[in-house]
Structures are given as C-alpha cells and as structure tokens.
Amino acid sequence: MRSYARLLDQSLDLTKTWRWARPIRLSSPPSTCPLRPSLSHQICHRRWASSNTRAITKLEQRIAEIPISRYRNFCIVAHVDHGKSTLSDRLLELTGTIEPGGKKQFLDKLDVERERGITVKAQTCSMLYNHKGQDYLLHLVDTPGHVDFRAEVSRSYASCGGALLLVDASQGVQAQTVANFYLAFSQGLELIPIINKVDLPSADPARALEQVSSTFELDTNKAVLVSAKTGLNVPAVLPAVVEGIPAPVGDINKPLRLLLVDSWYDNYKGVILLVRIFNGQVRAGDSIISFATGIKYSVGEVGIMYPDQTPQTVLRAGQLGYIYFNPGMKRSQEAKVGDTYTTVGSENLVEALPGFEEPKSMVFVAAYPVDSNHYSHLEDSINQIVLNDRSVTLQKEFSEALGAGWRLGFLGTLHCSVFEDRLRQEHGATIIITPPTVPFKVVYKEGREEIIRNPANFPGSDRTDVTELHEPYVTVTITTPEEYLGKVIELCENNRGEQKELTFFTAIQVILKYDLPLSQLVDDFFGKLKGITKGYASLDYEEAAWRKSNIIKLQLLVNKIPVDAVARVVHFSQAERLGRQWVTKFKEHVDRQMFEVIIQAAAGNRIVARETLKPFRKDVLQKLHASDVTRRKKLLEKQKEGRKKLRAVGNVSIDHKAFQAFLAK
C-alpha cells in the first residue's frame, strides 16, 4: 500500500513537471502520457480539459453577454494605397486582438499582397472593445482599393452597417474614393470620414476635408484626423464607430436566415463559408439548406475570425463568422456567393436575401506551359488558385505554335497580373501569357449574335455573312492635378476616347469622364496615365455598352502560315502601326534557318508589314580561283534551286523562348 502511495505521489510530481514544461495550450488532449498508471493519465487529461475549456468559455461568455444593440459591423474603404491595411492593424492592436509590433498588414494573407502593398481579397476580423464600461462586438472588414476588385467591396457592404471612408491627406479625394462612396451611399451605409497620413510633410488635411464636404456632402465635424502609421489619434476612431454606425437588425428567436458573403477552400475541411447571420442562430450539428442549390448540409463547426479561425458554440443574429460542414463541401461551385441558407424545414418561413451580381470577366489571356511536360503541374496549380478565386473563368484551348493551354478570364489587368504572380510564387510555375484581349460581338445576317473571346476565332478576310462588328466601351473617371490636364486629354484622345464631362472640383484638381474602348484600357492605359502624371492621377471605370466599330483581326504569318497564339483584334486605324512593331520584334527573337523565313503581319486579307530573315549561306565560290564566269553562275544557280526545294519542304522551327520573349512587355 505504501509503495502504491509513493508511486502515486511520483506520478503527481511528474504531472506537475510535464505541465510546467509544456505551457502551451493543446488543441486536442494528449494521446500519450509519461505516467504509467491509468489514474495519472486521467489526471493529465482532466487538467488539460479544464484549462482549455476555461479559455474558450471566457471569450464565449463575454460575447454571449453582449446584446445585438452593441454589435457594430463596419468596413474600411478607400482608394488604393491610402492606408486601409495599416489602419486595420492599429485597430486590432488597440482592441488587443493582435500583439503590438507584430507583422504588418496582418489581414493581408497572400504573399503577393505583402509584396505589392495592396489588398486583393477582402478579409474580416472580430474585435471586443470596451467603451464607457460596456463591451462592444466589432466586426471589421478590410476591403481592396483597386477597381478590378470592386466585387469584393460590394460583397463587404452587404455584411456591414457602415463604413470608414479613408482619404489620404496628401492625395485628397481620388477616383476610387468617389466610386466607393456612391456604391456605399446606394446601399444606405453610414459613412464616417477618416483623414489619414496627417503626419506627412505634404499633408493638407484642410484641403482633404474641404473635398470630402464639397464632393460627398458629409459632415466634416465627425471626421477623424489620424496617422495610421504612427498611431496618432487612432484611439479616437473606435468611439466614432460605436457612436456613428448603427447596430445590425436581427431577431435571435426567428428561423435561421444567413447570407453567404465569401468562401475559400481548405485542403482538410473543404469549402469554408464566411456568413452574416440576419436572424436566428446556428451551431455545430444543425442541418441547413441552400436556397440556390437545394442541397442540405450538416454544420461541422462555427466560429469567428479572432483574428484567425476561433471555434464558437453558436453564431447569433447580427454576427459575422465562418462555417464549415461535416462531411465537408468539396466542390467550391456549390458555394454561390450571395446565397441564402436556413435550417431544414424552415424554407417556407424564410424569404431569400437579394444576392450579388456575379462579376463578369472583362479581360482574357491565354496561358501555356513553357515546357509541355509541365502541363499537368500547371493545370493543378491553376485549379488550386481558382478554388479560392471563382471570379476567374477557365477554358482549355490548343495552339498550333504553343501546344495545349488555357484561356483565362479576369476582372481586369491587375487581377490578371496578381494571378500570374501567384502561379509563379506559390507554385513555381513557368508559363507563357499572351497579351490581354477583350470580348467582341459579331452580328450575322440571319440576326444571330456571337461573343468572341478568342481572337483566333474572330472572322478574318471572309466576312460575307457578317453585318456588324461591336466592341465593348467603358466609362472612365480620371482625377488629376490641373497641371497635367492637357497631357491626360491627349492620352485619352489618342486611345479613341470621347469626352463626356470635365469638372474642376477644387482649384487644382480635375475630374474627367471619357467613354473609352475596353481594348485600349487593357493595353497598359493605366501605366501610361501614371507615367505622364508622375503618379498623381487615379482612374476608375465601369461598363458602358457595346458599340459598332471598324475592327479587324491582325495576324502574324511565318512563311505564310498564321501563328494563332499571336492573333489580336484591333481597330483598323492601328493595324499598320502594330503590324510593323510585330514583325520587327519577332524577327529579333527567331533563329535563322537553312532557308529564307518571311515574317508578315496581315490585317484581314491585306499584308501591312513584312520582314525577311536571311538564311545561312555556304560560300560555294570559295574553291574557285581563276574559273570562268559561267562556272560561277552555274554553281550559284544550283544553290538557288536547292534553297527553293528546301523552303518547299522545310518547316520553320520556332523555340518557345522566342514566343516568351516576343510576348513579354
């Protein structure tokens, strides 16, 4: 009996030692214990369970005591590079959600976001904030600022009751600021102006406030002047949120009604849904049904982003959180953004929420592997990224010159560039990307209309059954300092733009509105605009309409054989200039052959440019010293006949590196 008591004491000592040596909280109970008796193992398990439950219960209990009247759902919207992610970091630090001095741009999860300093994917995080002795549950959404990702901003608005409209004190109101304001205003959101970067030497907060007042008619007395980078006056933002943004409306006792705001794919859990609960509550084990697909699911886990996925027992009306199912949703196509879910049996009691307009692809590129042996790897890489970015459209295609590949559709040129960077960085893919193209509409004599997304399928010289050709236009809004106005107008006119509006909204700031062909916009228009204005101009655009246009297919011919990967649809007035550029550039990258290579650019049935690549030539006269002239001519004629025969049977061998160099900017 004494020996057993001594053994138990040793076991308890070991338990204490093990507990202090491993201070981290485990996510699951220890499967093995260094103690021999089963009693000791039970003691270990009990201590683990009590500490883990205590940590979770404390957070949940604090949230459970907060009524819906003390919830605040808000987002931060601004023009690109006005400091949204930096302000988000400061707010998370103030509320104790993350440790001060940690990694910057905490909510930017992708490597490409950190590298470029931009937000690509809207991210959410819950915060607990004590204001005047009362706890508030704040749900923050950090949104992208670039026009290509406007769909992300629109979805974020649907889950929020208000927004912080961030304006750079040195830049003032810019194009995307205006676009975001009108989008938020149309959805009835409460807006609080925040003037950021007031610590910069070039900052002019008074001018920024005047622009906010005159452009948006917002009350500047409620504006908060901050420096997110240094933390200056940032603590004043959260009281403004609590007092200025209304609480969400919802009833916990009504049947479940939740909106699918976003989704992403996890290799182990399947599709994870980001949801906003409007009525009722949801917990693990509930059976819910989708209004869009009619598929039933069993909820596996619910939780909030605090700052990462933190499981909860229940999500209530007014909250923003995540859900995944058990068994998991394996097909991301089932998660339709904007869909409504409710508990099984309540379908007739709940009305579906208005969904979102599906974002339409406006820019198309073709992607091919540099080495055809890497096709399978590249296909897996593309599919993995598309799982988390369903705005990308994907279609397989084949090119005679470059082999098997894909035609990808994107929301804009930046969206395309980010996708390409992710392929290279996250998956190590080596790819050839063709220049971006836009869809065109062909109207046939019998009245049938067809949208052409691949330039290789565009009607060439034979247009007997075609009556009209249309191209898409966009309405472009440009804000620029007055000193660059002439250069900006010249750029727009050179790109076939039609001026619609010119407004001086301050003495030194101008807003221009142009109708511009989308094909001109994707041809590095934004880069040219930034170049001529030294980076001070900003741009926003929205779809306008199809317009009848004099467009034609421009093709590159090598020895009279078209290279389908390089085909492009251009306006008739630009065909000759582009054709000359193509043949000159392509000649630089093609290796010389044993026969003459003719490189041509054809617009319809007309050759607009030509370059000739001379063949390798043997000096057949080298061995002749004092021979007769007829002997020399005979040898040269014989060589010429041999060249003709070789050209007739020879194929031009063009290396993939030549296409890669030609298609590179």
PDB file of N, CA, C and O in Angstrom, residues 116 295 359 544:
ATOM      1  N   ARG A 116       3.340  43.599 -53.046  1.00  0.00           N
ATOM      2  CA  ARG A 116       2.889  44.777 -53.802  1.00  0.00           C
ATOM      3  C   ARG A 116       2.330  45.873 -52.906  1.00  0.00           C
ATOM      4  O   ARG A 116       2.113  46.988 -53.369  1.00  0.00           O
ATOM      5  N   ILE A 295     -29.307  21.900 -51.793  1.00  0.00           N
ATOM      6  CA  ILE A 295     -28.516  20.843 -51.148  1.00  0.00           C
ATOM      7  C   ILE A 295     -28.522  21.052 -49.638  1.00  0.00           C
ATOM      8  O   ILE A 295     -28.404  22.185 -49.158  1.00  0.00           O
ATOM      9  N   PRO A 359     -19.632  38.858 -60.831  1.00  0.00           N
ATOM     10  CA  PRO A 359     -18.671  39.662 -61.589  1.00  0.00           C
ATOM     11  C   PRO A 359     -18.374  39.030 -62.942  1.00  0.00           C
ATOM     12  O   PRO A 359     -18.211  37.809 -63.045  1.00  0.00           O
ATOM     13  N   ALA A 544     -19.918  50.347 -69.958  1.00  0.00           N
ATOM     14  CA  ALA A 544     -20.825  51.271 -70.646  1.00  0.00           C
ATOM     15  C   ALA A 544     -21.761  50.477 -71.564  1.00  0.00           C
ATOM     16  O   ALA A 544     -22.855  50.109 -71.167  1.00  0.00           O
TER      17      ALA A 544
END
